[in-house]
Coordinates of C-alpha atoms in Angstrom, one line a residue:
Chain A
M776 CA -0.2 0.0 -0.2
H777 CA 1.3 3.4 -1.2
L778 CA 2.8 5.7 1.8
N779 CA 0.5 8.2 1.5
L780 CA -2.6 6.0 1.7
R781 CA -1.1 4.6 5.1
R782 CA -0.6 8.4 6.2
C783 CA -4.2 9.0 5.1
L784 CA -5.6 5.7 7.0
R785 CA -3.8 6.9 9.9
H786 CA -5.4 10.0 9.7
S787 CA -8.9 8.8 9.4
T788 CA -8.1 6.3 12.1
M789 CA -8.4 9.5 14.4
H790 CA -11.9 9.8 13.9
L791 CA -12.9 6.0 13.5
S792 CA -11.0 4.9 16.5
A793 CA -12.6 7.3 18.8
V794 CA -15.4 5.2 19.2
E795 CA -13.5 1.9 19.8
S796 CA -14.4 1.5 23.3
R797 CA -18.0 2.1 23.3
P798 CA -20.3 -0.3 23.3
L799 CA -21.5 0.1 19.7
R800 CA -22.9 -3.3 19.2
G801 CA -26.5 -3.3 19.2
S802 CA -26.6 -0.1 20.9
I803 CA -29.5 1.4 18.7
V804 CA -30.4 5.2 20.2
R805 CA -33.7 5.6 18.2
E806 CA -35.9 5.1 15.5
V807 CA -36.1 8.1 13.1
G808 CA -38.8 7.5 11.0
E809 CA -40.1 5.5 8.0
Y810 CA -40.2 5.8 4.4
E811 CA -41.2 3.9 1.4
S812 CA -38.2 3.4 -0.8
R813 CA -38.4 3.5 -4.6
M814 CA -34.8 2.7 -5.1
L815 CA -35.6 -0.4 -3.2
Q816 CA -38.1 -1.3 -5.4
R817 CA -35.8 -0.7 -8.5
Y818 CA -33.3 -2.8 -6.8
F819 CA -35.7 -5.5 -5.8
A820 CA -37.0 -5.6 -9.4
H821 CA -33.4 -5.8 -10.8
L822 CA -32.5 -8.9 -8.4
A823 CA -36.0 -10.6 -9.2
K824 CA -34.6 -10.9 -13.0
C825 CA -31.1 -12.5 -11.8
E826 CA -31.2 -16.3 -11.5
K827 CA -30.1 -17.0 -7.8
P828 CA -28.5 -13.3 -7.2
E829 CA -25.8 -13.0 -5.2
I830 CA -25.6 -9.8 -2.5
L831 CA -23.2 -8.1 -0.6
D832 CA -24.2 -6.3 2.4
I833 CA -21.4 -4.3 4.3
G834 CA -23.5 -3.3 7.0
P835 CA -24.3 -2.4 9.8
I836 CA -25.8 -5.5 10.0
S837 CA -29.4 -6.0 10.6
G838 CA -30.9 -9.6 11.3
N839 CA -34.4 -8.4 9.4
N840 CA -32.8 -7.3 6.5
I841 CA -30.7 -10.6 6.0
S842 CA -34.0 -12.3 6.4
V843 CA -35.5 -10.6 3.8
F844 CA -32.8 -10.4 1.3
L845 CA -32.8 -14.6 1.8
S846 CA -36.4 -14.8 1.3
L847 CA -35.6 -13.4 -2.3
G848 CA -33.7 -16.6 -2.6
A849 CA -30.7 -14.9 -3.0
K850 CA -27.2 -16.2 -1.7
L851 CA -26.3 -13.4 0.7
S852 CA -22.8 -12.1 1.7
V853 CA -22.7 -10.2 4.7
C854 CA -19.6 -8.0 6.3
D855 CA -19.9 -5.5 9.1
F856 CA -17.4 -3.5 7.4
I857 CA -18.0 -0.1 9.1
L858 CA -18.4 -2.1 12.5
R859 CA -14.8 -3.8 12.5
L860 CA -13.4 -0.4 11.3
T861 CA -14.5 1.3 13.9
N862 CA -14.8 -1.2 17.0
K863 CA -12.4 -4.0 16.1
M864 CA -9.5 -2.8 14.1
P865 CA -7.0 -0.7 16.3
G866 CA -5.5 2.4 13.9
Q867 CA -2.2 0.4 12.7
E868 CA -4.8 -2.4 11.6
L869 CA -6.9 -0.5 9.6
E870 CA -5.3 -1.9 6.3
K871 CA -6.7 -5.3 7.5
A872 CA -10.0 -3.9 7.8
L873 CA -9.8 -2.6 4.1
G874 CA -8.9 -6.1 2.9
I875 CA -11.6 -7.8 4.6
L876 CA -13.7 -7.1 1.5
D877 CA -11.5 -10.0 -0.1
Y878 CA -14.3 -11.3 -2.5
R879 CA -13.7 -12.6 -5.9
D880 CA -14.3 -10.2 -8.6
Y881 CA -17.4 -10.2 -10.5
R882 CA -19.5 -12.0 -7.9
F883 CA -22.3 -9.8 -6.9
D884 CA -25.3 -8.6 -8.5
G885 CA -26.1 -6.0 -5.7
I886 CA -24.1 -4.3 -3.5
H887 CA -25.7 -2.3 -0.4
V888 CA -23.3 0.3 1.6
W889 CA -26.3 2.1 3.4
D890 CA -25.0 5.2 4.7
I891 CA -21.3 4.1 5.1
P892 CA -20.1 6.9 2.5
D893 CA -21.0 9.5 4.9
H894 CA -18.5 8.6 7.5
L895 CA -15.6 7.7 5.1
E896 CA -13.0 10.7 3.5
T897 CA -12.9 10.8 0.3
W898 CA -9.9 9.2 -0.4
L899 CA -10.9 5.8 1.6
L900 CA -14.2 6.1 -0.4
T901 CA -12.6 6.3 -4.0
D902 CA -10.6 3.2 -2.7
L903 CA -13.6 1.4 -1.6
V904 CA -15.2 2.1 -5.0
K905 CA -12.9 0.7 -6.8
T906 CA -13.3 -2.3 -4.8
W907 CA -16.9 -2.3 -5.2
F908 CA -16.7 -2.0 -8.8
A909 CA -14.4 -4.9 -9.1
L910 CA -16.8 -7.2 -6.9
L911 CA -20.0 -6.3 -9.2
K912 CA -21.1 -8.4 -11.8
P913 CA -21.7 -6.2 -15.3
N914 CA -24.9 -4.5 -14.8
G915 CA -24.7 -5.1 -10.8
L916 CA -26.3 -2.4 -8.8
L917 CA -24.9 -0.6 -5.7
V918 CA -27.7 0.7 -2.9
M919 CA -26.1 3.7 -1.0
M920 CA -27.9 6.4 1.3
A921 CA -26.6 9.9 2.1
G922 CA -27.6 12.3 4.9
P923 CA -29.9 14.8 4.3
S924 CA -27.5 18.2 5.1
S925 CA -24.3 19.5 6.2
T926 CA -25.0 19.1 9.9
P927 CA -22.8 16.5 11.3
Q928 CA -24.3 13.1 11.7
P929 CA -22.6 11.4 14.4
Y930 CA -24.5 8.5 14.0
L931 CA -24.7 5.5 11.7
H932 CA -27.8 4.6 10.4
I933 CA -29.4 1.2 10.0
A934 CA -31.6 1.0 7.1
R935 CA -33.9 -1.7 8.4
L936 CA -36.5 -3.3 5.9
V937 CA -40.0 -3.4 7.8
R938 CA -42.6 -4.0 5.3
G939 CA -41.6 -5.0 1.6
T940 CA -39.5 -1.8 0.9
T941 CA -40.5 0.4 3.8
V942 CA -37.3 1.6 5.2
Q943 CA -37.1 2.3 9.0
L944 CA -34.0 4.0 10.0
Q945 CA -32.5 3.6 13.4
E946 CA -29.3 5.7 14.4
I947 CA -26.6 3.6 16.2
R948 CA -24.6 5.1 19.0
A949 CA -21.2 6.6 17.4
K950 CA -20.8 9.8 18.6
E951 CA -17.1 11.0 17.3
L952 CA -17.7 9.4 14.2
A953 CA -16.4 11.2 11.2
Y954 CA -19.0 12.8 8.9
F955 CA -18.5 14.2 5.3
H956 CA -21.2 15.8 3.5
R957 CA -21.2 15.5 0.0
S958 CA -23.4 17.3 -2.6
N959 CA -25.1 15.1 -5.2
R960 CA -22.3 16.4 -7.5
D961 CA -19.7 15.2 -5.2
I962 CA -21.2 11.9 -5.0
E963 CA -21.5 11.4 -8.3
I964 CA -17.8 12.2 -8.7
V965 CA -16.3 10.2 -5.9
M966 CA -18.5 7.2 -6.8
R967 CA -16.9 6.8 -10.5
P968 CA -16.4 4.4 -12.2
L969 CA -19.8 3.3 -11.1
E970 CA -22.6 5.1 -13.1
Q971 CA -25.5 6.5 -11.2
R972 CA -28.6 5.3 -12.2
T973 CA -31.0 7.3 -10.4
S974 CA -31.5 9.0 -7.2
Y975 CA -34.3 10.0 -4.8
L976 CA -34.7 12.9 -2.4
C977 CA -37.2 11.6 0.7
T978 CA -39.4 14.0 2.3
N979 CA -37.4 13.3 5.5
G980 CA -34.2 14.8 3.6
E981 CA -32.6 11.5 3.3
R982 CA -31.0 10.9 -0.2
E983 CA -30.8 7.4 -2.0
F984 CA -28.7 6.4 -4.7
L985 CA -28.6 3.7 -7.2
F986 CA -25.6 3.1 -8.9
G987 CA -24.6 0.3 -11.6
R988 CA -21.5 -1.1 -13.3
P989 CA -21.8 -0.4 -17.2
Chain B
M1356 CA -7.5 -56.8 29.6
T1357 CA -10.9 -55.7 27.9
K1358 CA -11.7 -52.8 26.2
A1359 CA -13.4 -51.2 28.9
E1360 CA -10.6 -51.7 31.4
R1361 CA -8.2 -50.4 29.0
F1362 CA -10.3 -47.5 28.6
T1363 CA -10.6 -47.0 32.6
R1364 CA -6.8 -47.3 32.9
W1365 CA -6.4 -44.5 30.2
V1366 CA -8.7 -42.1 31.7
Q1367 CA -7.0 -42.5 35.2
D1368 CA -3.7 -42.2 33.6
L1369 CA -5.0 -38.9 31.8
V1370 CA -6.5 -37.3 34.8
A1371 CA -3.4 -38.2 36.7
R1372 CA -1.4 -36.2 33.9
L1373 CA -4.0 -33.5 33.9
R1374 CA -3.5 -32.9 37.5
Q1375 CA 0.5 -32.7 37.2
E1376 CA -0.2 -30.3 34.3
I1377 CA -2.2 -28.1 36.5
V1378 CA 0.5 -28.2 39.2
R1379 CA 2.9 -27.2 37.0
G1380 CA 1.3 -24.4 34.9
R1381 CA -2.6 -24.2 35.0
G1382 CA -4.0 -24.4 31.6
Q1383 CA -1.2 -23.2 29.2
E1384 CA -2.7 -22.2 25.9
G1385 CA -1.7 -24.2 23.1
N1386 CA -2.4 -27.7 24.9
T1387 CA -4.3 -29.9 22.5
A1388 CA -5.2 -32.1 25.2
V1389 CA -8.2 -31.6 27.7
V1390 CA -6.6 -29.3 30.2
S1391 CA -9.2 -28.3 33.1
Q1392 CA -9.3 -27.7 36.9
E1393 CA -12.3 -29.8 36.9
P1394 CA -12.8 -33.0 35.6
T1395 CA -13.1 -33.8 31.9
V1396 CA -16.6 -32.8 30.7
I1397 CA -17.8 -35.4 28.2
G1398 CA -20.9 -36.9 27.7
K1399 CA -21.9 -40.4 27.3
E1400 CA -23.1 -40.3 23.8
L1401 CA -19.8 -38.2 22.8
Q1402 CA -17.1 -40.0 20.4
M1403 CA -14.0 -37.8 20.3
L1404 CA -11.3 -38.9 17.5
K1405 CA -7.9 -37.7 17.0
M1406 CA -7.7 -35.8 20.4
G1407 CA -4.6 -33.8 20.8
N1408 CA -1.5 -35.3 18.8
R1409 CA -2.2 -38.9 19.5
D1410 CA -3.1 -41.6 17.1
E1411 CA -6.7 -42.2 16.5
K1412 CA -5.8 -45.9 16.4
D1413 CA -4.3 -45.7 20.0
A1414 CA -6.9 -47.9 21.9
G1415 CA -6.8 -45.1 24.6
N1416 CA -8.2 -42.5 22.3
D1417 CA -10.4 -44.2 20.4
F1418 CA -13.3 -44.6 23.1
R1419 CA -16.9 -44.3 23.3
H1420 CA -18.3 -43.2 26.6
G1421 CA -20.5 -45.2 28.4
R1422 CA -21.4 -45.2 32.0
E1423 CA -18.0 -46.0 33.4
N1424 CA -17.0 -42.7 32.3
S1425 CA -18.8 -40.9 35.3
S1426 CA -16.0 -42.5 37.5
A1427 CA -13.8 -40.0 35.4
G1428 CA -16.2 -37.0 36.7
A1429 CA -18.0 -36.3 33.3
R1430 CA -20.3 -33.7 34.1
S1431 CA -23.4 -33.0 32.4
R1432 CA -25.9 -30.4 32.5
S1433 CA -28.6 -33.1 32.1
S1434 CA -28.5 -36.5 30.1
E1435 CA -28.9 -35.3 26.9
E1436 CA -26.2 -32.4 26.3
T1437 CA -22.7 -32.1 26.9
V1438 CA -20.8 -29.3 28.3
I1439 CA -17.3 -28.4 27.2
G1440 CA -16.1 -26.0 30.0
E1441 CA -14.3 -22.6 29.9
N1442 CA -10.9 -24.4 30.7
I1443 CA -10.9 -26.8 28.5
S1444 CA -9.1 -27.0 24.8
I1445 CA -9.7 -29.7 22.1
E1446 CA -8.5 -30.2 19.0
G1447 CA -9.8 -32.8 16.3
T1448 CA -13.2 -34.4 15.5
V1449 CA -16.4 -34.5 17.8
L1450 CA -18.9 -36.7 16.9
A1451 CA -21.9 -36.7 19.3
D1452 CA -25.3 -38.0 19.5
E1453 CA -26.3 -35.3 22.1
D1454 CA -26.5 -31.5 22.3
I1455 CA -23.0 -29.8 23.1
I1456 CA -22.5 -26.8 24.7
I1457 CA -19.0 -25.2 24.1
E1458 CA -17.7 -22.7 26.6
G1459 CA -14.1 -23.6 25.8
R1460 CA -12.0 -23.6 22.9
M1461 CA -12.2 -26.0 20.0
K1462 CA -10.3 -26.6 16.6
G1463 CA -11.6 -29.2 14.0
T1464 CA -14.9 -30.7 13.2
I1465 CA -18.0 -30.8 15.2
E1466 CA -20.9 -33.4 13.9
T1467 CA -24.2 -33.8 15.8
K1468 CA -26.5 -34.0 13.1
S1469 CA -29.8 -34.3 15.0
H1470 CA -28.5 -32.3 17.8
C1471 CA -27.8 -28.7 19.0
I1472 CA -24.7 -27.1 19.2
T1473 CA -24.5 -23.8 21.5
I1474 CA -20.9 -21.7 21.6
G1475 CA -21.1 -19.7 24.6
P1476 CA -20.3 -16.4 24.9
K1477 CA -16.8 -17.3 26.2
G1478 CA -16.7 -20.2 23.6
H1479 CA -14.0 -19.7 21.1
I1480 CA -14.1 -22.0 18.2
E1481 CA -12.1 -22.8 14.7
A1482 CA -14.3 -25.7 13.4
D1483 CA -16.5 -26.8 10.8
V1484 CA -19.8 -27.7 12.3
D1485 CA -22.7 -30.1 11.2
A1486 CA -25.9 -30.0 13.3
Q1487 CA -29.4 -29.8 13.6
D1488 CA -29.3 -26.4 15.4
V1489 CA -26.7 -24.0 15.8
V1490 CA -26.3 -21.1 18.4
I1491 CA -23.5 -18.8 18.8
S1492 CA -23.2 -16.5 21.4
G1493 CA -19.3 -16.6 21.2
M1494 CA -16.1 -16.5 18.8
M1495 CA -16.5 -19.0 15.8
A1496 CA -14.5 -19.3 12.6
G1497 CA -15.7 -21.9 10.2
N1498 CA -18.7 -23.3 8.2
I1499 CA -21.7 -24.5 9.5
I1500 CA -24.4 -26.5 8.1
A1501 CA -27.6 -27.0 9.9
R1502 CA -30.4 -28.9 9.0
N1503 CA -32.8 -26.6 11.0
K1504 CA -32.1 -23.3 12.2
V1505 CA -29.0 -20.8 12.9
Q1506 CA -29.0 -18.3 15.7
I1507 CA -26.3 -15.9 16.1
N1508 CA -26.7 -13.3 18.9
K1509 CA -25.4 -9.9 19.0
E1510 CA -22.4 -11.0 21.4
A1511 CA -21.2 -13.3 18.7
D1512 CA -18.2 -12.9 16.6
F1513 CA -18.7 -15.2 13.1
T1514 CA -16.6 -15.6 10.0
G1515 CA -17.5 -18.1 7.5
R1516 CA -20.2 -20.0 5.7
I1517 CA -23.5 -20.7 6.5
T1518 CA -26.1 -23.2 4.9
A1519 CA -29.2 -23.7 6.9
K1520 CA -33.0 -23.7 6.8
R1521 CA -33.7 -21.0 8.8
I1522 CA -31.3 -18.2 10.3
A1523 CA -31.8 -15.6 13.3
I1524 CA -29.4 -13.0 13.5
E1525 CA -29.3 -10.2 15.9
D1526 CA -28.6 -6.6 15.0
G1527 CA -25.4 -5.6 16.3
A1528 CA -23.3 -8.8 15.7
Y1529 CA -19.9 -9.0 14.3
I1530 CA -20.2 -11.2 11.1
K1531 CA -18.5 -12.0 8.1
A1532 CA -20.3 -14.5 6.5
T1533 CA -21.7 -15.8 3.2
I1534 CA -25.3 -17.3 4.0
E1535 CA -27.6 -19.8 2.0
L1536 CA -31.0 -20.7 3.0
E1537 CA -31.8 -24.7 2.0
K1538 CA -35.4 -24.4 0.7
E1539 CA -37.8 -26.6 2.4
E1540 CA -41.0 -28.2 0.2
K1541 CA -43.3 -25.8 1.9
Q1542 CA -41.1 -22.9 0.8
K1543 CA -41.0 -24.0 -2.7
A1544 CA -44.7 -24.1 -2.7
Q1545 CA -44.8 -20.4 -1.5
A1546 CA -42.6 -19.3 -4.2
S1547 CA -45.4 -18.2 -6.4
E1548 CA -46.7 -15.9 -3.6
P1549 CA -46.1 -12.0 -4.3
T1550 CA -42.8 -10.6 -4.3
I1551 CA -41.5 -8.1 -1.6
S1552 CA -42.0 -5.5 -3.9
E1553 CA -45.4 -6.3 -4.6
Q1554 CA -45.8 -6.7 -1.0
S1555 CA -45.2 -3.4 -0.3
A1556 CA -48.0 -2.2 -1.9
E1557 CA -49.7 -1.7 1.2
P1558 CA -50.7 1.6 2.4
Q1559 CA -48.2 3.5 4.1
S1560 CA -48.5 6.5 6.4
A1561 CA -45.1 7.5 5.8
P1562 CA -44.1 9.8 3.0
E1563 CA -43.3 9.0 -0.5
P1564 CA -40.0 10.3 -1.5
S1565 CA -40.0 12.3 -4.6
S1566 CA -37.5 12.2 -7.7
M1567 CA -34.5 14.4 -7.0
P1568 CA -33.4 17.1 -9.3
P1569 CA -30.1 16.6 -11.2
A1570 CA -27.1 17.9 -9.3

């Protein structure tokens, strides 16, 4: 790994490792509302077209979501990337956390990253996008969400599927978690080479994005 | 000397050796034999093969526990479950015909095809598991084949593959897993029912999102 990347990793860890000693597991603070997700409707329609779809959920883990995606007949891989990044890995081992997404290329029809990009610095997100791009099959889709405003969001969100594509957002305590607000334009740029297929602005301010691999 | 006598003698030797081990340095890590301050916890229906580095063919190692094992201090929470205690470390293959609760360390393979394996909060196993039901509250790395249900609690730390008929995972668990459900006949019959997206057509009180203008 390049020296520059190492330095950035350590810098990023200053934010991320701040929650290391916190009881992050399962410490859901509150529910912050429900909405019907059109993005997920499109995403499910895509999965329905795939024969035995393979999906990657990089967390935070929701047992309910796992049940929903498995009920679609999918082969589901779950990896609580962000929890491992914040809770499990001391700063010097952050590279190992990045290496946890060690799946073979062209494997997945869909990837969910929920609001993780909000909490990653641009250089790290750029690196991860390359990984996600490699993991997706051609025409595979990536689902992501972004926070509503430039107000720091000190919480991770679990997007919990409660009824079909109705999403219930739940906050997980992670008080010193870094937050990087990005405009829609910034998100489109940072997510390249993935192509933005559609985006929705929900009335609660949450933004949903659907990216695809060309 | 009958097989039972050979086994009894082997158990006595083992207990004596363990006592010496404990006196020397209690429960050193890396031991592959059973190490405990208490007598070994092995149920009557449990078979252990390749325990430690010993040869499986060794008469003392290839054993099936019977009632005489109780003289070696076997401890079961009930007549149908075996507890591998906190201070016990096992390496090898475990074949069982009863429920197993693992609170200690285990490396290898565990098979109890019609029973439940529970990995307690202090359990730490690196093993492939084949069981009816699996409940994980501790640390596990390995692959699971469950004929019925896998339950992963939020204290768990799991890495591996899961094949099961049903699965329940608590929010907040550390998991890196590939999960695949085996379809039951009933589930196949339900395959023609509405998909998730169709079910979402129920009336919602929540506000609907609107398309976002181009950035």
